[in-house]
Every structure is written in structure tokens, then in C-alpha cells.
Coordinates of C-alpha atoms and ligand atoms in Angstrom, one line a residue:
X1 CA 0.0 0.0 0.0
X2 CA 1.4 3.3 -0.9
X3 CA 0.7 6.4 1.6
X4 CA -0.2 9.5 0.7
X5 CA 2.4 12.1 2.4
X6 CA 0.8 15.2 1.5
X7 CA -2.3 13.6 2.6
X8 CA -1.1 12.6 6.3
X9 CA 0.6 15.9 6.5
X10 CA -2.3 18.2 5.8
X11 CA -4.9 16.3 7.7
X12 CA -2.7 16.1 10.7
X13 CA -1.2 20.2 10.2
X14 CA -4.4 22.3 10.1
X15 CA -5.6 20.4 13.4
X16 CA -2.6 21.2 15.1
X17 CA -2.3 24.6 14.0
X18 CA -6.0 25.5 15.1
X19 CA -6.0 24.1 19.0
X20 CA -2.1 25.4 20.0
X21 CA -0.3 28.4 20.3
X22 CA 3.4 28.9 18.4
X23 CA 4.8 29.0 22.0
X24 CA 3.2 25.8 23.5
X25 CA 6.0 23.3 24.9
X26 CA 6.7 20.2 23.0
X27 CA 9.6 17.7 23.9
X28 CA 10.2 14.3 23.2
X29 CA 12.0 11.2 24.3
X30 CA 13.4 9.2 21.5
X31 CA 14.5 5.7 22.0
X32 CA 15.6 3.1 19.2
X33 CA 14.4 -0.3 20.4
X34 CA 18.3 -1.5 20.4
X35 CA 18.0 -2.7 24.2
X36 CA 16.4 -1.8 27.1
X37 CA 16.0 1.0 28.5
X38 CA 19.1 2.0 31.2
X39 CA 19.3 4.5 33.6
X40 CA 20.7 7.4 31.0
X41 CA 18.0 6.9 29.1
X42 CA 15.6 7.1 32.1
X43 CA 17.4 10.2 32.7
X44 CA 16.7 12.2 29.7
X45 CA 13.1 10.8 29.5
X46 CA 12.9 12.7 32.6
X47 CA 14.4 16.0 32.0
X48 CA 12.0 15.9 29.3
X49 CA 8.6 15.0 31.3
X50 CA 9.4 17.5 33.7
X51 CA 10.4 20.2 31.4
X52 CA 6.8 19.4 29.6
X53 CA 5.1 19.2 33.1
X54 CA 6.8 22.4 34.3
X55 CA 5.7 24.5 31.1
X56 CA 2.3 22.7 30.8
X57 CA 3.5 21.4 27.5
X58 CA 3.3 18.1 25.8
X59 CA 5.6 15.0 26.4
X60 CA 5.9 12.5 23.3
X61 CA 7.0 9.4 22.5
X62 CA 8.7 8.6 19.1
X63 CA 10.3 4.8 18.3
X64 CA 13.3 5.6 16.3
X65 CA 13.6 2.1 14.9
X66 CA 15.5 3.1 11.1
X67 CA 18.1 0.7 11.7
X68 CA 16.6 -2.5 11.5
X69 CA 19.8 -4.7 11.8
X70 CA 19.9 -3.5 15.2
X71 CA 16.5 -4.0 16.3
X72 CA 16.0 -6.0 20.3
X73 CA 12.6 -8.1 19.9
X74 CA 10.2 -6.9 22.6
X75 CA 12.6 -3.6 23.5
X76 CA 9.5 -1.0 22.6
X77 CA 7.4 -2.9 24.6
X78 CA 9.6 -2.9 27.5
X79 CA 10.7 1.0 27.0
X80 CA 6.8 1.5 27.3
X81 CA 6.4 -0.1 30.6
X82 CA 9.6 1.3 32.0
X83 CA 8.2 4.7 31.3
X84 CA 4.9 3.7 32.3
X85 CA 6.2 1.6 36.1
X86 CA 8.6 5.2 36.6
X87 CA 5.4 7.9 36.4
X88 CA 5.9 9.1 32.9
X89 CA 2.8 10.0 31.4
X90 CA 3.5 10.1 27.8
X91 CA 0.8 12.3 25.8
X92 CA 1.3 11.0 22.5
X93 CA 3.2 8.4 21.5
X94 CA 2.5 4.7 20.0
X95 CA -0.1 3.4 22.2
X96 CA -1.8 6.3 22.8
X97 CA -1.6 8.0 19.6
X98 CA -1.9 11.6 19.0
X99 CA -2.5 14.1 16.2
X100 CA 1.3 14.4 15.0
X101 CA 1.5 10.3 14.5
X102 CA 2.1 8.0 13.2
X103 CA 4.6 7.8 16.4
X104 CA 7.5 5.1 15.1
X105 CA 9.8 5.9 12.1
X106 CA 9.5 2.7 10.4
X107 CA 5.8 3.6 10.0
X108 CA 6.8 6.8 9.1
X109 CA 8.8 6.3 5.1
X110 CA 6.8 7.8 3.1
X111 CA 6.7 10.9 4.9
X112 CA 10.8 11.2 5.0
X113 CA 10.9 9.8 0.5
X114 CA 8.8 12.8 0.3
X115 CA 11.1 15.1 2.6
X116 CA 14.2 14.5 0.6
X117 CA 12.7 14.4 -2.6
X118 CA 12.6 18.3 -1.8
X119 CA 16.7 18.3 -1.0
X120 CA 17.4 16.5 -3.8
X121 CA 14.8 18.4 -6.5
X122 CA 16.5 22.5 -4.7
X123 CA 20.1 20.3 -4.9
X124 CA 20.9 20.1 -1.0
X125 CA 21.2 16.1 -1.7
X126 CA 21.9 14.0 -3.8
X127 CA 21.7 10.0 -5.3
X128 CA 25.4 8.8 -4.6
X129 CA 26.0 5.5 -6.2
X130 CA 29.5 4.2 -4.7
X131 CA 29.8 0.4 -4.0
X132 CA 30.9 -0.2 -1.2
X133 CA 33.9 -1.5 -2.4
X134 CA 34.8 1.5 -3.2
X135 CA 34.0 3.1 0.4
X136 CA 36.1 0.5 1.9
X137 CA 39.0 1.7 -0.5
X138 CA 38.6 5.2 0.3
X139 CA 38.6 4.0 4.1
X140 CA 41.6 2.2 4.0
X141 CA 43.9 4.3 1.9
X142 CA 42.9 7.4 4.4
X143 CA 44.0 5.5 7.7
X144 CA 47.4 4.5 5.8
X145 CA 48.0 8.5 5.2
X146 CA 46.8 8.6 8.8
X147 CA 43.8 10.9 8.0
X148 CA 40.3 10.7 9.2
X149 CA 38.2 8.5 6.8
X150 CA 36.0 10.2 5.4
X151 CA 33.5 9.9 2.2
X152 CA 35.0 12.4 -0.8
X153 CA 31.6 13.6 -1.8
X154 CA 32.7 12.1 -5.4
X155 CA 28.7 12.1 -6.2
X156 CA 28.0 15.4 -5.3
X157 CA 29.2 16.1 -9.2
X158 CA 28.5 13.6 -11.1
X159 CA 26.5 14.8 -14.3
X160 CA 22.9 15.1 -14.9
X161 CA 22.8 12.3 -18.0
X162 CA 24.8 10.0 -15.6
X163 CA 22.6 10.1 -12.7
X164 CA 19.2 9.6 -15.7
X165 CA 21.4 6.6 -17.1
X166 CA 21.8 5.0 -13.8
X167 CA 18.4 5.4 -12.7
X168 CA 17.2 4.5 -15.9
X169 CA 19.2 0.9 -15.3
X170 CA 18.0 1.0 -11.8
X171 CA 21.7 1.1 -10.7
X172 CA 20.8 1.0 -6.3
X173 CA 21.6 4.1 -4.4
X174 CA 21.4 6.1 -1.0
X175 CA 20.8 9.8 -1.0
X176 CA 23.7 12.0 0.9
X177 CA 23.3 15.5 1.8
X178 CA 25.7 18.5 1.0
X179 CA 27.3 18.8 4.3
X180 CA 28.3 22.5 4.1
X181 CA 30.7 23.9 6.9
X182 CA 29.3 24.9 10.1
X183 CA 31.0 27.9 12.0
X184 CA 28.8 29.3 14.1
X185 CA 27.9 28.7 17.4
X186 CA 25.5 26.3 18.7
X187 CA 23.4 27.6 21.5
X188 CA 23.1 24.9 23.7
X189 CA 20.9 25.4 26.6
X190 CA 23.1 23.4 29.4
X191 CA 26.2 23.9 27.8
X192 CA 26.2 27.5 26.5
X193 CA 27.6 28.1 23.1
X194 CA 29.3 25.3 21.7
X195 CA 31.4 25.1 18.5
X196 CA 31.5 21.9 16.1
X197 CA 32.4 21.9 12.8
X198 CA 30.7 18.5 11.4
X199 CA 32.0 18.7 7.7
X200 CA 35.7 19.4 9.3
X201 CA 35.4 15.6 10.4
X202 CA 33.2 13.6 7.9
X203 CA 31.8 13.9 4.3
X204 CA 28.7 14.2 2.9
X205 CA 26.2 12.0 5.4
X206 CA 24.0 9.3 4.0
X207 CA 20.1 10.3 5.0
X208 CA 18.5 8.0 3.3
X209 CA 19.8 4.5 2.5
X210 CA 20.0 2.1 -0.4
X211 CA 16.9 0.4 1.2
X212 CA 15.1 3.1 1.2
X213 CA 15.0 3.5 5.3
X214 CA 16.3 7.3 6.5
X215 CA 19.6 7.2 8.7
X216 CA 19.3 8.7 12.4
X217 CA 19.6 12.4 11.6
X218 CA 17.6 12.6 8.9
X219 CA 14.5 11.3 10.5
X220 CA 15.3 13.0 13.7
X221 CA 14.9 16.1 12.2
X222 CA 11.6 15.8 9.6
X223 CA 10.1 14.2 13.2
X224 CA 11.0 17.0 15.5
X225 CA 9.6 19.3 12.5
X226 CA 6.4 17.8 11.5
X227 CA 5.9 17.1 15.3
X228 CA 6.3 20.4 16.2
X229 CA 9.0 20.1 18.7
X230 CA 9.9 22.9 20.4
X231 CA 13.0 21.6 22.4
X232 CA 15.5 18.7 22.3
X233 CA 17.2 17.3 25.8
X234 CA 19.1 14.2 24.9
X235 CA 22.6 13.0 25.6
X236 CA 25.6 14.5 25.0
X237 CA 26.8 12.1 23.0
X238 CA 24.0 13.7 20.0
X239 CA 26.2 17.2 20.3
X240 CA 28.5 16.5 17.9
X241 CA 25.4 16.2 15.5
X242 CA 23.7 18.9 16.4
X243 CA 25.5 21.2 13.6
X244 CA 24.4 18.8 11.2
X245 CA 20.2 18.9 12.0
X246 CA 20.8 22.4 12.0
X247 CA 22.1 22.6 8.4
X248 CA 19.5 20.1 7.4
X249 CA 16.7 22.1 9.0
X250 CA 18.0 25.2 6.6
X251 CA 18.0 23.3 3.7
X252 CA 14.6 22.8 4.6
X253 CA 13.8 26.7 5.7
X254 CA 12.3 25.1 8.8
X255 CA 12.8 26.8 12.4
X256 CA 14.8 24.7 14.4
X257 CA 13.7 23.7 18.2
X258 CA 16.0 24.9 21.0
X259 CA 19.1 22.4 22.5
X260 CA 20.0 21.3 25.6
X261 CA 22.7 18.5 25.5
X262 CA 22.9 16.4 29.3
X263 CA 26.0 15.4 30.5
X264 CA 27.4 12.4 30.9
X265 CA 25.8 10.3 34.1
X266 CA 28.7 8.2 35.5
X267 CA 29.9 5.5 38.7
X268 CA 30.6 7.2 42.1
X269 CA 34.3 6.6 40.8
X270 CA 34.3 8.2 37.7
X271 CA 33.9 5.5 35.9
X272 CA 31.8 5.0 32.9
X273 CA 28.6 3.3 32.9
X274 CA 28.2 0.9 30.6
X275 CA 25.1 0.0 28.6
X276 CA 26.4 -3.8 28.8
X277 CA 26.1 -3.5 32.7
X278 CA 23.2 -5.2 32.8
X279 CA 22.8 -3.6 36.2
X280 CA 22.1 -0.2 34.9
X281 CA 18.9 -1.1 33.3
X282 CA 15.6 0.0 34.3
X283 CA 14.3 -3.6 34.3
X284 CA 17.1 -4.8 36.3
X285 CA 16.3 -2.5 39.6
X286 CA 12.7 -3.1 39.1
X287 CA 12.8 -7.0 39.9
X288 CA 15.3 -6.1 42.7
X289 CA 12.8 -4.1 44.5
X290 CA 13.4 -0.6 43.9
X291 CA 10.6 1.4 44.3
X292 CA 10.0 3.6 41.2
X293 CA 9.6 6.8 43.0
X294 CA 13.5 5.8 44.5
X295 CA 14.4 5.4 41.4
X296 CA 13.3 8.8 40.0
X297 CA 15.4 10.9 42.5
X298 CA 18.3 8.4 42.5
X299 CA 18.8 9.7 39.1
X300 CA 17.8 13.4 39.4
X301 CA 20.1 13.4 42.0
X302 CA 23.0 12.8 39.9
X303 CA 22.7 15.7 37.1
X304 CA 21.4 18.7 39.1
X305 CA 18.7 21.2 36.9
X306 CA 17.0 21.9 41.0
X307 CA 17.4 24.4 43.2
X308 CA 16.4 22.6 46.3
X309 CA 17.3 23.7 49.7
X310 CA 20.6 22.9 51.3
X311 CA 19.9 19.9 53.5
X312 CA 21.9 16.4 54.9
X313 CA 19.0 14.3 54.5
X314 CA 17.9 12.8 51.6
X315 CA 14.4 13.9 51.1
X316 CA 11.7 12.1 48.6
X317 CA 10.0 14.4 46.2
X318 CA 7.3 13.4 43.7
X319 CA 7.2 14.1 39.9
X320 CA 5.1 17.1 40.3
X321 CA 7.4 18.4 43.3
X322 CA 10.5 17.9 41.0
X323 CA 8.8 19.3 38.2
X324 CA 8.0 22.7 39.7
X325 CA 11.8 22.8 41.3
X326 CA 13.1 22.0 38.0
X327 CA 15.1 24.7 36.0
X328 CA 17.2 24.0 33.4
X329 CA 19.6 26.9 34.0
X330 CA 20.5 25.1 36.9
X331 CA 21.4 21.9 35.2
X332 CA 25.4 21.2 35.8
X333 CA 27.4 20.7 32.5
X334 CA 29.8 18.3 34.3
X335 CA 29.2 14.8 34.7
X336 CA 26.3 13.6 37.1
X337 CA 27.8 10.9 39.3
X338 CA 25.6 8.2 41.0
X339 CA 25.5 7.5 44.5
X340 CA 24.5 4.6 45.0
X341 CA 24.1 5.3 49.1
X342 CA 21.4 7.1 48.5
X343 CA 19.6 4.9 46.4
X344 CA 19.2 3.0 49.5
X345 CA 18.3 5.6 51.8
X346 CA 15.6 7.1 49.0
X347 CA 14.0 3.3 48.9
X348 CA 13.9 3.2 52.3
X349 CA 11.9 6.7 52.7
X350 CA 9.5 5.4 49.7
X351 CA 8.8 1.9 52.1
X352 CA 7.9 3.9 55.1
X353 CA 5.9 7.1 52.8
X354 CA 4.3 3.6 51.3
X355 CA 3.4 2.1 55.2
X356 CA 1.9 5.7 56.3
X357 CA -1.2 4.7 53.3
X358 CA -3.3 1.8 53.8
X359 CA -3.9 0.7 50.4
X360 CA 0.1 0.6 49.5
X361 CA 0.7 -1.1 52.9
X362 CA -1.3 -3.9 51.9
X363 CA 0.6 -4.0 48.8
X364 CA 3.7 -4.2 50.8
X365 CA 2.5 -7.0 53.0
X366 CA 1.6 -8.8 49.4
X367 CA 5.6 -8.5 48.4
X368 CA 6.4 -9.7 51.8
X369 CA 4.2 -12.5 52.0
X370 CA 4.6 -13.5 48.7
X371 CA 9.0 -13.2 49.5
X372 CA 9.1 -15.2 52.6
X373 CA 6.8 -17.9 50.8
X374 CA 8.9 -18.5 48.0
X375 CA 12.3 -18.4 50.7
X376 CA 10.9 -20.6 52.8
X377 CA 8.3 -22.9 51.1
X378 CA 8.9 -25.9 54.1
X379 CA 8.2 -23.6 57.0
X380 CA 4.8 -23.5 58.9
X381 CA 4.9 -19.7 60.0
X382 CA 2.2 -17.1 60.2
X383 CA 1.7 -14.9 57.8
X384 CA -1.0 -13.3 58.4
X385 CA -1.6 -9.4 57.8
X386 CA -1.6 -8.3 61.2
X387 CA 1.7 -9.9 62.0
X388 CA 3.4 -8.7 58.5
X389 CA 1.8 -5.1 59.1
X390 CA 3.7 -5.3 62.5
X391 CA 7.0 -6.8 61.0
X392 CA 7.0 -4.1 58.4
X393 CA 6.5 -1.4 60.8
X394 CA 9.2 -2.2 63.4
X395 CA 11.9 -2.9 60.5
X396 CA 10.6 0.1 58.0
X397 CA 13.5 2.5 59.5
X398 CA 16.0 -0.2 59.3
X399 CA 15.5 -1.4 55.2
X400 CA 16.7 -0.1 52.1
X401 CA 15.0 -2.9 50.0
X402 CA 11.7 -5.2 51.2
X403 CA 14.1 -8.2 50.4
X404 CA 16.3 -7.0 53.1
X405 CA 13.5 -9.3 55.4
X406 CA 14.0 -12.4 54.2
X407 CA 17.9 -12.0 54.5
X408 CA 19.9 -14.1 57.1
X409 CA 19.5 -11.2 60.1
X410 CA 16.3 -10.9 60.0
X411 CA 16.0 -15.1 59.7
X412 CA 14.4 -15.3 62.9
X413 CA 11.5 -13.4 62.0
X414 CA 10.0 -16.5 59.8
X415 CA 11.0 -19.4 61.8
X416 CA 8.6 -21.2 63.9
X417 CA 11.2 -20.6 67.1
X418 CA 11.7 -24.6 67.6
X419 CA 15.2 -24.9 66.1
X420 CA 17.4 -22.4 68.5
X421 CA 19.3 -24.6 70.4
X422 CA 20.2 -21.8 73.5
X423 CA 22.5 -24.4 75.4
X424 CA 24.3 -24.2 72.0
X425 CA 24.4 -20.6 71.5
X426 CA 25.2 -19.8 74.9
X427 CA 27.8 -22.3 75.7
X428 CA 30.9 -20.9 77.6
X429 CA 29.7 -17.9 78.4
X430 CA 29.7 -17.2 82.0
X431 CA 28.9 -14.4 84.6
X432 CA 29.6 -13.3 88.3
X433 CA 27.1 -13.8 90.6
X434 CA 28.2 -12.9 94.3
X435 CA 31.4 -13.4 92.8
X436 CA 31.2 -17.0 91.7
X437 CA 31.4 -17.5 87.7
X438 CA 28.0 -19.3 86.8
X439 CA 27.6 -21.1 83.6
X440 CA 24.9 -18.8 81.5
X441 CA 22.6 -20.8 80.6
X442 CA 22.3 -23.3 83.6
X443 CA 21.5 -19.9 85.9
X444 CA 18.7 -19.2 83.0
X445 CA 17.1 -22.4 83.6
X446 CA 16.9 -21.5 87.4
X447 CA 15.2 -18.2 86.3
X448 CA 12.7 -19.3 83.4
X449 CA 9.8 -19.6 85.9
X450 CA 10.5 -16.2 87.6
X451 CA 11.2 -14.7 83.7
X452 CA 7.8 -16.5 82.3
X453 CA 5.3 -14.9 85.2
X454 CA 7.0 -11.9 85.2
X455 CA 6.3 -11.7 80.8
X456 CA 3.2 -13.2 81.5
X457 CA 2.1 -10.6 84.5
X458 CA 2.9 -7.9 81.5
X459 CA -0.7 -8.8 80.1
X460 CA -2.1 -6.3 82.9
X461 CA -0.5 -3.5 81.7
X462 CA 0.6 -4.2 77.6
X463 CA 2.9 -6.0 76.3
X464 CA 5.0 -3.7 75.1
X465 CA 8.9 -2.5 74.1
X466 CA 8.7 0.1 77.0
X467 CA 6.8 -2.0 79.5
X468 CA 8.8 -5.4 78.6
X469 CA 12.3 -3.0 78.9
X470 CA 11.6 -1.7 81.9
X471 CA 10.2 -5.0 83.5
X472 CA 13.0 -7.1 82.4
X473 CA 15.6 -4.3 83.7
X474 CA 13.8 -4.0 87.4
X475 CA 13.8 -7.8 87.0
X476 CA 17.9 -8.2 86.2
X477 CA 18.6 -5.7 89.4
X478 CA 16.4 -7.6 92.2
X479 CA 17.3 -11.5 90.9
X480 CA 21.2 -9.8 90.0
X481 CA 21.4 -11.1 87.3
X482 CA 23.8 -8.7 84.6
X483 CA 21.3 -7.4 82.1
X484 CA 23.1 -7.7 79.3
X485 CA 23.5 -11.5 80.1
X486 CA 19.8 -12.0 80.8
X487 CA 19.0 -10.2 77.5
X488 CA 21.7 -12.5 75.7
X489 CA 20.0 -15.1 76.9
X490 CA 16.7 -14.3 75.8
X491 CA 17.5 -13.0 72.6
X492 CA 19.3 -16.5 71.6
X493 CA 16.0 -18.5 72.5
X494 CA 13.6 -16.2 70.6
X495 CA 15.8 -15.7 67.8
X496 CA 18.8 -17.8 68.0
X497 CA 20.7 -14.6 67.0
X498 CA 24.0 -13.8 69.6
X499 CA 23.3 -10.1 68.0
X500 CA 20.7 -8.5 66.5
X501 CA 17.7 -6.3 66.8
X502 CA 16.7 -5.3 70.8
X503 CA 14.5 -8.0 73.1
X504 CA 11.7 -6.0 74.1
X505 CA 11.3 -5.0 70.5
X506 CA 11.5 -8.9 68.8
X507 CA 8.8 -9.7 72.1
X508 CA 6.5 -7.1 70.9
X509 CA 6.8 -8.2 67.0
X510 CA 6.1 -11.9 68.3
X511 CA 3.4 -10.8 70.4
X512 CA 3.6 -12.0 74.5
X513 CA 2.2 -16.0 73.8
X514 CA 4.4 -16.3 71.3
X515 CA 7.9 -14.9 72.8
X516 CA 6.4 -16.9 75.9
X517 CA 6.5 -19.7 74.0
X518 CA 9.6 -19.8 72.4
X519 CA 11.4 -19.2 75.4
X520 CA 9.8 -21.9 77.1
X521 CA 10.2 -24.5 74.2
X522 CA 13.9 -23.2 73.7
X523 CA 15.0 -22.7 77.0
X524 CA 13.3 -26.4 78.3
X525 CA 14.7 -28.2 75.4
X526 CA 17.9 -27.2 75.2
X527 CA 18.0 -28.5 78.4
X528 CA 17.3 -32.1 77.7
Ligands
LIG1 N1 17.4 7.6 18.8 C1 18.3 8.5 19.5 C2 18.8 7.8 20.8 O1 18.5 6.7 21.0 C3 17.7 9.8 19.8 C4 18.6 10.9 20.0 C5 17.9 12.2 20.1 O2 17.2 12.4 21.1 O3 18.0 13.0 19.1 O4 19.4 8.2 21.6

């Protein structure tokens, strides 16, 4: 089926024209479907959402997918829900359309054949015809004068009755464009003015090629044009072309949108990150339970654009909170460097923002259930809501990640309590008692009824981390008995940790019949 350009073009214009003003923001985010998406590419999606959400202008998606050797199966898809799982709400873009569609370039040829039909018709391009045996040639003899390869334009003069008798055989061809020299500036709206002379470094560029798909730059730019972008925030890497779009755009005698080129994001060292890590990608922290809002100002951390107030702890901010703090004037032009400390401390603040709701607690007791199930498929423990609600909100302060619960220190809270062998745990350690050394855990057994009434007795008042503290402390002083032993003691037959999280807070979590029965059952049969 053949398209009609002028068709798509002016039904989609008019509309356009009639319902926005000249000065309304547009921006896009521009992924090819090469790989998933990684935390640079998270980044710049970003800058762009909250540029759009900060001007009230529009965010769009566009699938850059012209190079179809490189195409990842199922990478769109996944870009989409990465957007999507991080709070990006795209406004146009392949799955929800829009008035400036269609929204990936491979759907998109006929509108970029027509585009350079007009270069090559005013003579800004034109049909080049060199084998690429030839191109290798030309490669190769420039890197033995040690000069930098590039094309020698040879088609840019071929004659008129050459170029009929070629396509008249239907000899196969790509379309270059006259690459003129670029001296002026760029005005670049993170970098300031920045000069790059493109033709200084490479010939004439291919824009469309012999199979009829348009390179990068080509399609870059009739996109941003007939999508009425107004400004481009992408990675630095895309500088070095920027001369280029701008020449194409005044072959055309289009407007160009405004630049803004973000800097490099890189390792707390100073290393590079590297799109092969397959730790950076957005997929990767999702399945190891980073919350998406952590996520967000993990990486908005990194490249500054905020003006936030001075402060030593980390603080959570939503979309629309960053949004309105965002300025671009305030973005850094050195490289943002990741620290992955806070990362930690930001998913830790989302888990306890998530506990003070009770819809997202409930999803959080969902995760936990559903983690301590599939760690621990043999045990019999309780998992009921109440118990997870109370697990979740004693350890909130103390987790970066949910998983961090079903790791070895917090092993205790999902046993069923009949496996700590005190005797075992507490073996050689002794105290003074009217200064005699007496073997730990023999002089607990002497105390277990005393220890049990006393927990027990608690019921009157509540069983909780004060009331259990101060009871236990009043209790050490009259039976003298060194605190720190009795609670060493205790805390090996509820847990069967020698360290680990206070014993008036692990009684509370367990609840008084429980602790009462662990220590019983631990303390008695150890004994044996
Ligand atoms: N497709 C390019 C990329 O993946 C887009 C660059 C641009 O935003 O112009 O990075």
C-alpha cells in the first residue's frame, strides 16, 4: 500500500495549528528499540517529562527504529512499561496516539521519501552511487595517510545524464546531503555556546539509505519538525550532530527547536557506565525491588537542573514536586555521578511514605508474603496481615530494600522458634554472681519460671517494648542477674541470634504467647 504524504501531513497540520499556540511546549523522548531501557535513558526521558510538566507542554514518544539490523525483539514494549512503572505520562506516542503520529519511524517512510525528494529536487542532496567496495578503498587508503576517513563527496558532481542513465538501469543508491561547513555557534541550553564543525570531520552523510530506510539524523529532524517540537534534551553524545540537524533544518527553511545537551551520568568513581552493565537497566532495579519513586530521584540526584534547599538528609519528592523545582539553568554541564548510598536511603523513605497509606501497605505486606513464601516454602509460619503489618513497621527504618527481610538477620522473624538450640548458643559464656562465675545458661534455667510470670504478669498493663524494657531491667537488678546477660539469653532462645535487633522490640513483634512460647520450648529443650 502506498501512503499518501501530503495527505497525512495536511490532515494532521491544520488540526494542530487550530488548537495550540506557536509558543506551547513540546519535547520528546526518542528511543531506538536496540535494548532496554538503562538509567541514561531514564534520565533524559525525565528532564523531558518534567520540562513538559513544568511548562504545561506536551511529552511524546517517538520509536526511532531506522536501523533495523539493530532492532532487540520486545525492547518497545519494554521501554513502554519502564516509562509507564517510573510515572511518565506520555501524551502522545504509539499506544496512545496523537495528532502528529504515526509515532514510530518505520511507520513513518513515506513521509521522510517525500522530505528528501525536496533536498534533492533545490540540490541540497543528492543520489550517490559508490559500491561499497569503493567506500572501503577510500577507508583504507585514508587510515594509511593517517587521515580521518571520510566519504570524498565524489557524487556530489556527477553529471545530470549520468545520474538519468543510472536510474534508468535501476543502478541501487542512497541519497547524501551536501554537508556544508558549520562555524557558528550552537546555543546549547546546558552547555552555552558550543562550536562543532561537522563537515571538518566527515563527508557528505547518507540520510536515506540504499533500502530506502532514512539514517538517524535525517529522520530526527523531519520528526521534530512535523511534530512540532519545540526543544530537544538528549545526551551529549548527539552534540557532535547537532550542527548537522541544524544545516538540514535550513536546507529545509524550517525553524529549528532549541538544544540542551545532558551530560554524561557516571559510577561514584568516575567510571563509565556501561550500557552492557546489565545492572544499569531500568528492568534490572525493578525485579530487585526498587521502588519507582526511588528510582526517579536516584537519578535526578545525579545531574542537578534543581534548586532545592541545602539539606543532609535525603528527602523524597514526587514528579510534580520535582517538576515545579526544576530549572534547566540550573542543570550542571559536568558529569552527574551516582550514588548509589542514596539509592538505598531514597527506597527506604518510599517503604515507610508507602506504610503511612493503607492501600500501598497492603501491597507491601503482598511482596512480603509472597517473598518469605517463595524463601521458605517448608516452614509453617504465620503470615497473616496483622503480624506482617507489625513486622513491616518495626523494621521500615531499618530497610533499604523489602528483600532485606527475608535475609539471614532478619532469619528469625520467619521461623517457627523450635530450632534455636540456646545451650548451643550460649555455651561458655559465664557471669559473676556474688562473685562466683555461673555457667549462663544453667542460671537461666533457674530463672525461666521467675522470667515467664514476670512476661506473663505484663498482660495487665501491655505487652509492650517500654513495659517489657523496663520490667525485664527492674527484674535483672532484684534476681542480680547482669542485664546484658539475661537479655543475651533471651535473645538467643527467641531468635537464635547472639546479636541482633533489641528484646523488648522482637517480644513485641512476636506478640507475649508467642515470645512466651519460644522461650519456654527453647529454653526447656535445650535443656534435655
Ligand atoms: N534515537 C536516539 C537515541 O537513541 C535519539 C537521540 C535524540 O534524542 O535525538 O538516543
Amino acid at each position: 500500500m502506498k501512503l499518501n504524504v501530503k495527505r497525512i501531513l495536511t490532515t494532521l497540520s491544520p488540526l494542530s495549528v487550530k488548537y495550540r499556540s506557536l509558543h506551547d511546549v513540546r519535547v520528546r523522548f526518542a528511543p531506538s528499540p536496540t535494548g532496554y531501557l538503562h538509567l541514561g535513558g531514564l534520565r533524559t526521558a525525565l528532564y523531558n517529562y518534567l520540562f513538559a510538566l513544568k511548562n504545561n507542554g506536551k511529552f511524546i514518544l517517538r520509536i526511532e527504529d531506522t536501523d533495523q539490523t539493530r532492532l532487540v525483539a520486545g525492547a518497545t514494549k519494554s521501554i513502554i512499561d519502564d516509562l509507564r512503572w517510573s510515572g511518565i505520562v506520555v501524551d502522545e506516542g504509539p499506544t496512545v496516539g496523537g495528532n502528529f503520529g504515526p509515532y514510530v519511524q518505520s511507520e513513518r517512510l513515506p513521509i521522510y521519501n517525500e522530505a528528501v525528494q525536496q533536498l534533492i529536487e533545490d540540490g541540497s542532496a543528492y543520489r550517490c552511487y559508490c559500491s561499497q567496495t569503493r567506500l572501503d578503498l577510500l577507508r583504507k587508503e585514508a587510515l594509511k595517510q593517517r587521515q580521518i576517513p571520510k566519504y570524498d563527496n565524489k557524487c556530489r558532481h556527477l553529471k545530470q545524464s549520468d545520474i538519468q542513465d543510472k536510474l534508468s538501469k535501476g543502478v541501487p543508491f542512497c541519497v547524501r546531503f551536501k554537508l556544508d561547513d558549520y562555524n557558528d555557534p550552537v546555543q546549547d541550553l546546558v552547555y552555552g555556546n558550543v562550536f562543532v564543525n561537522s563537515s571538518k570531520h566527515e563527508g557528505d552523510p547518507i540520510i536515506i539509505k540504499s533500502d530506502g530506510y532514512p539514517t538517524y539524523h535525517f529522520a530526527n529532524v523531519v520528526d521534530d519538525h512535523y511534530m512540532e517540537v519545540t526543544h530537544v534534551f538528549r545526551g551529549v553524545e548527539w552534540q557532535i550532530s547537532t550542527p548537522k540537524h541544524l544545516l538540514l533544518y535550513k536546507a529545509f527553511g524550517w525553524n529549528p527547536p532549541k538544544y540542551g545537551h545532558l551530560p554524561l551520568l557516571i559510577n561514584a568513581d568516575g567510571t563509565k557506565l556501561s550500557k552492557r552493565q546489565g545492572d544499569i537497566s531500568i528492568k534490572s532495579f525493578r525485579e530487585s525491588g526498587v521502588f519507582s519513586l526511588a528510582l526517579v530521584n536516584y537519578v535526578m540526584c545525579a545531574g542537578g537542573g534543581f534548586h532545592k534547599e541545602q539539606s543532609t538528609k535525603p528527602s523524597l519528592e514526587t514528579l510534580e514536586s520535582l517538576s515545579k523545582m526544576f530549572n534547566i539553568e540550573n542543570l550542571n554541564s559536568h558529569p552527574g555521578r551516582l550514588n548509589p548510598d542514596l539509592l538505598n536511603d531514597f527506597n527506604n523513605l518510599e517503604i515507610r511514605r508507602k506504610l503511612s497509606d493503607e492501600n500501598e501497605t497492603d501491597e507491601l505486606i503482598k511482596t512480603v508474603r509472597g517473598m518469605v513464601r517463595s524463601k521458605y516454602p517448608e516452614r509453617n509460619i504465620d503470615l497473616e496481615t496483622p503480624y506482617l503489618k507489625s513486622i513491616l513497621k518495626w523494621s521500615a527504618e531499618r530497610l533499604s530494600n523489602l528483600s532485606d527481610l527475608t535475609s539471614d538477620k532478619f532469619n528469625f522473624l520467619w521461623t517457627d522458634g523450635s530450632a534455636v538450640n540456646t545451650k548451643e548458643l550460649t555455651k561458655g559464656k559465664t557471669f559473676k554472681l556474688n562473685n562466683i562465675y555461673v555457667d549462663c545458661f544453667n542460671i537461666s534455667i533457674c530463672f525461666i519460671d521467675q522470667i515467664l510470670e514476670l512476661l506473663d504478669s505484663l498482660e495487665k498493663i501491655e505487652f509492650s517494648k517500654t513495659n517489657i524494657q523496663t520490667s525485664l531491667k527492674s527484674y535483672s537488678g532484684k534476681a542480680q542477674i547482669k542485664f546484658p546477660v539475661l537479655m543475651k539469653i533471651l535473645r538467643t532462645s527467641l531468635s537464635g541470634l547472639k546479636e541482633g535487633p533489641g528484646v523488648a522490640e522482637v517480644m513485641e513483634i512476636f506478640g507475649k504467647d508467642e515470645s512466651l512460647r519460644r522461650i519456654r520450648s527453647n529454653l526447656n529443650s535445650s535443656s534435655i
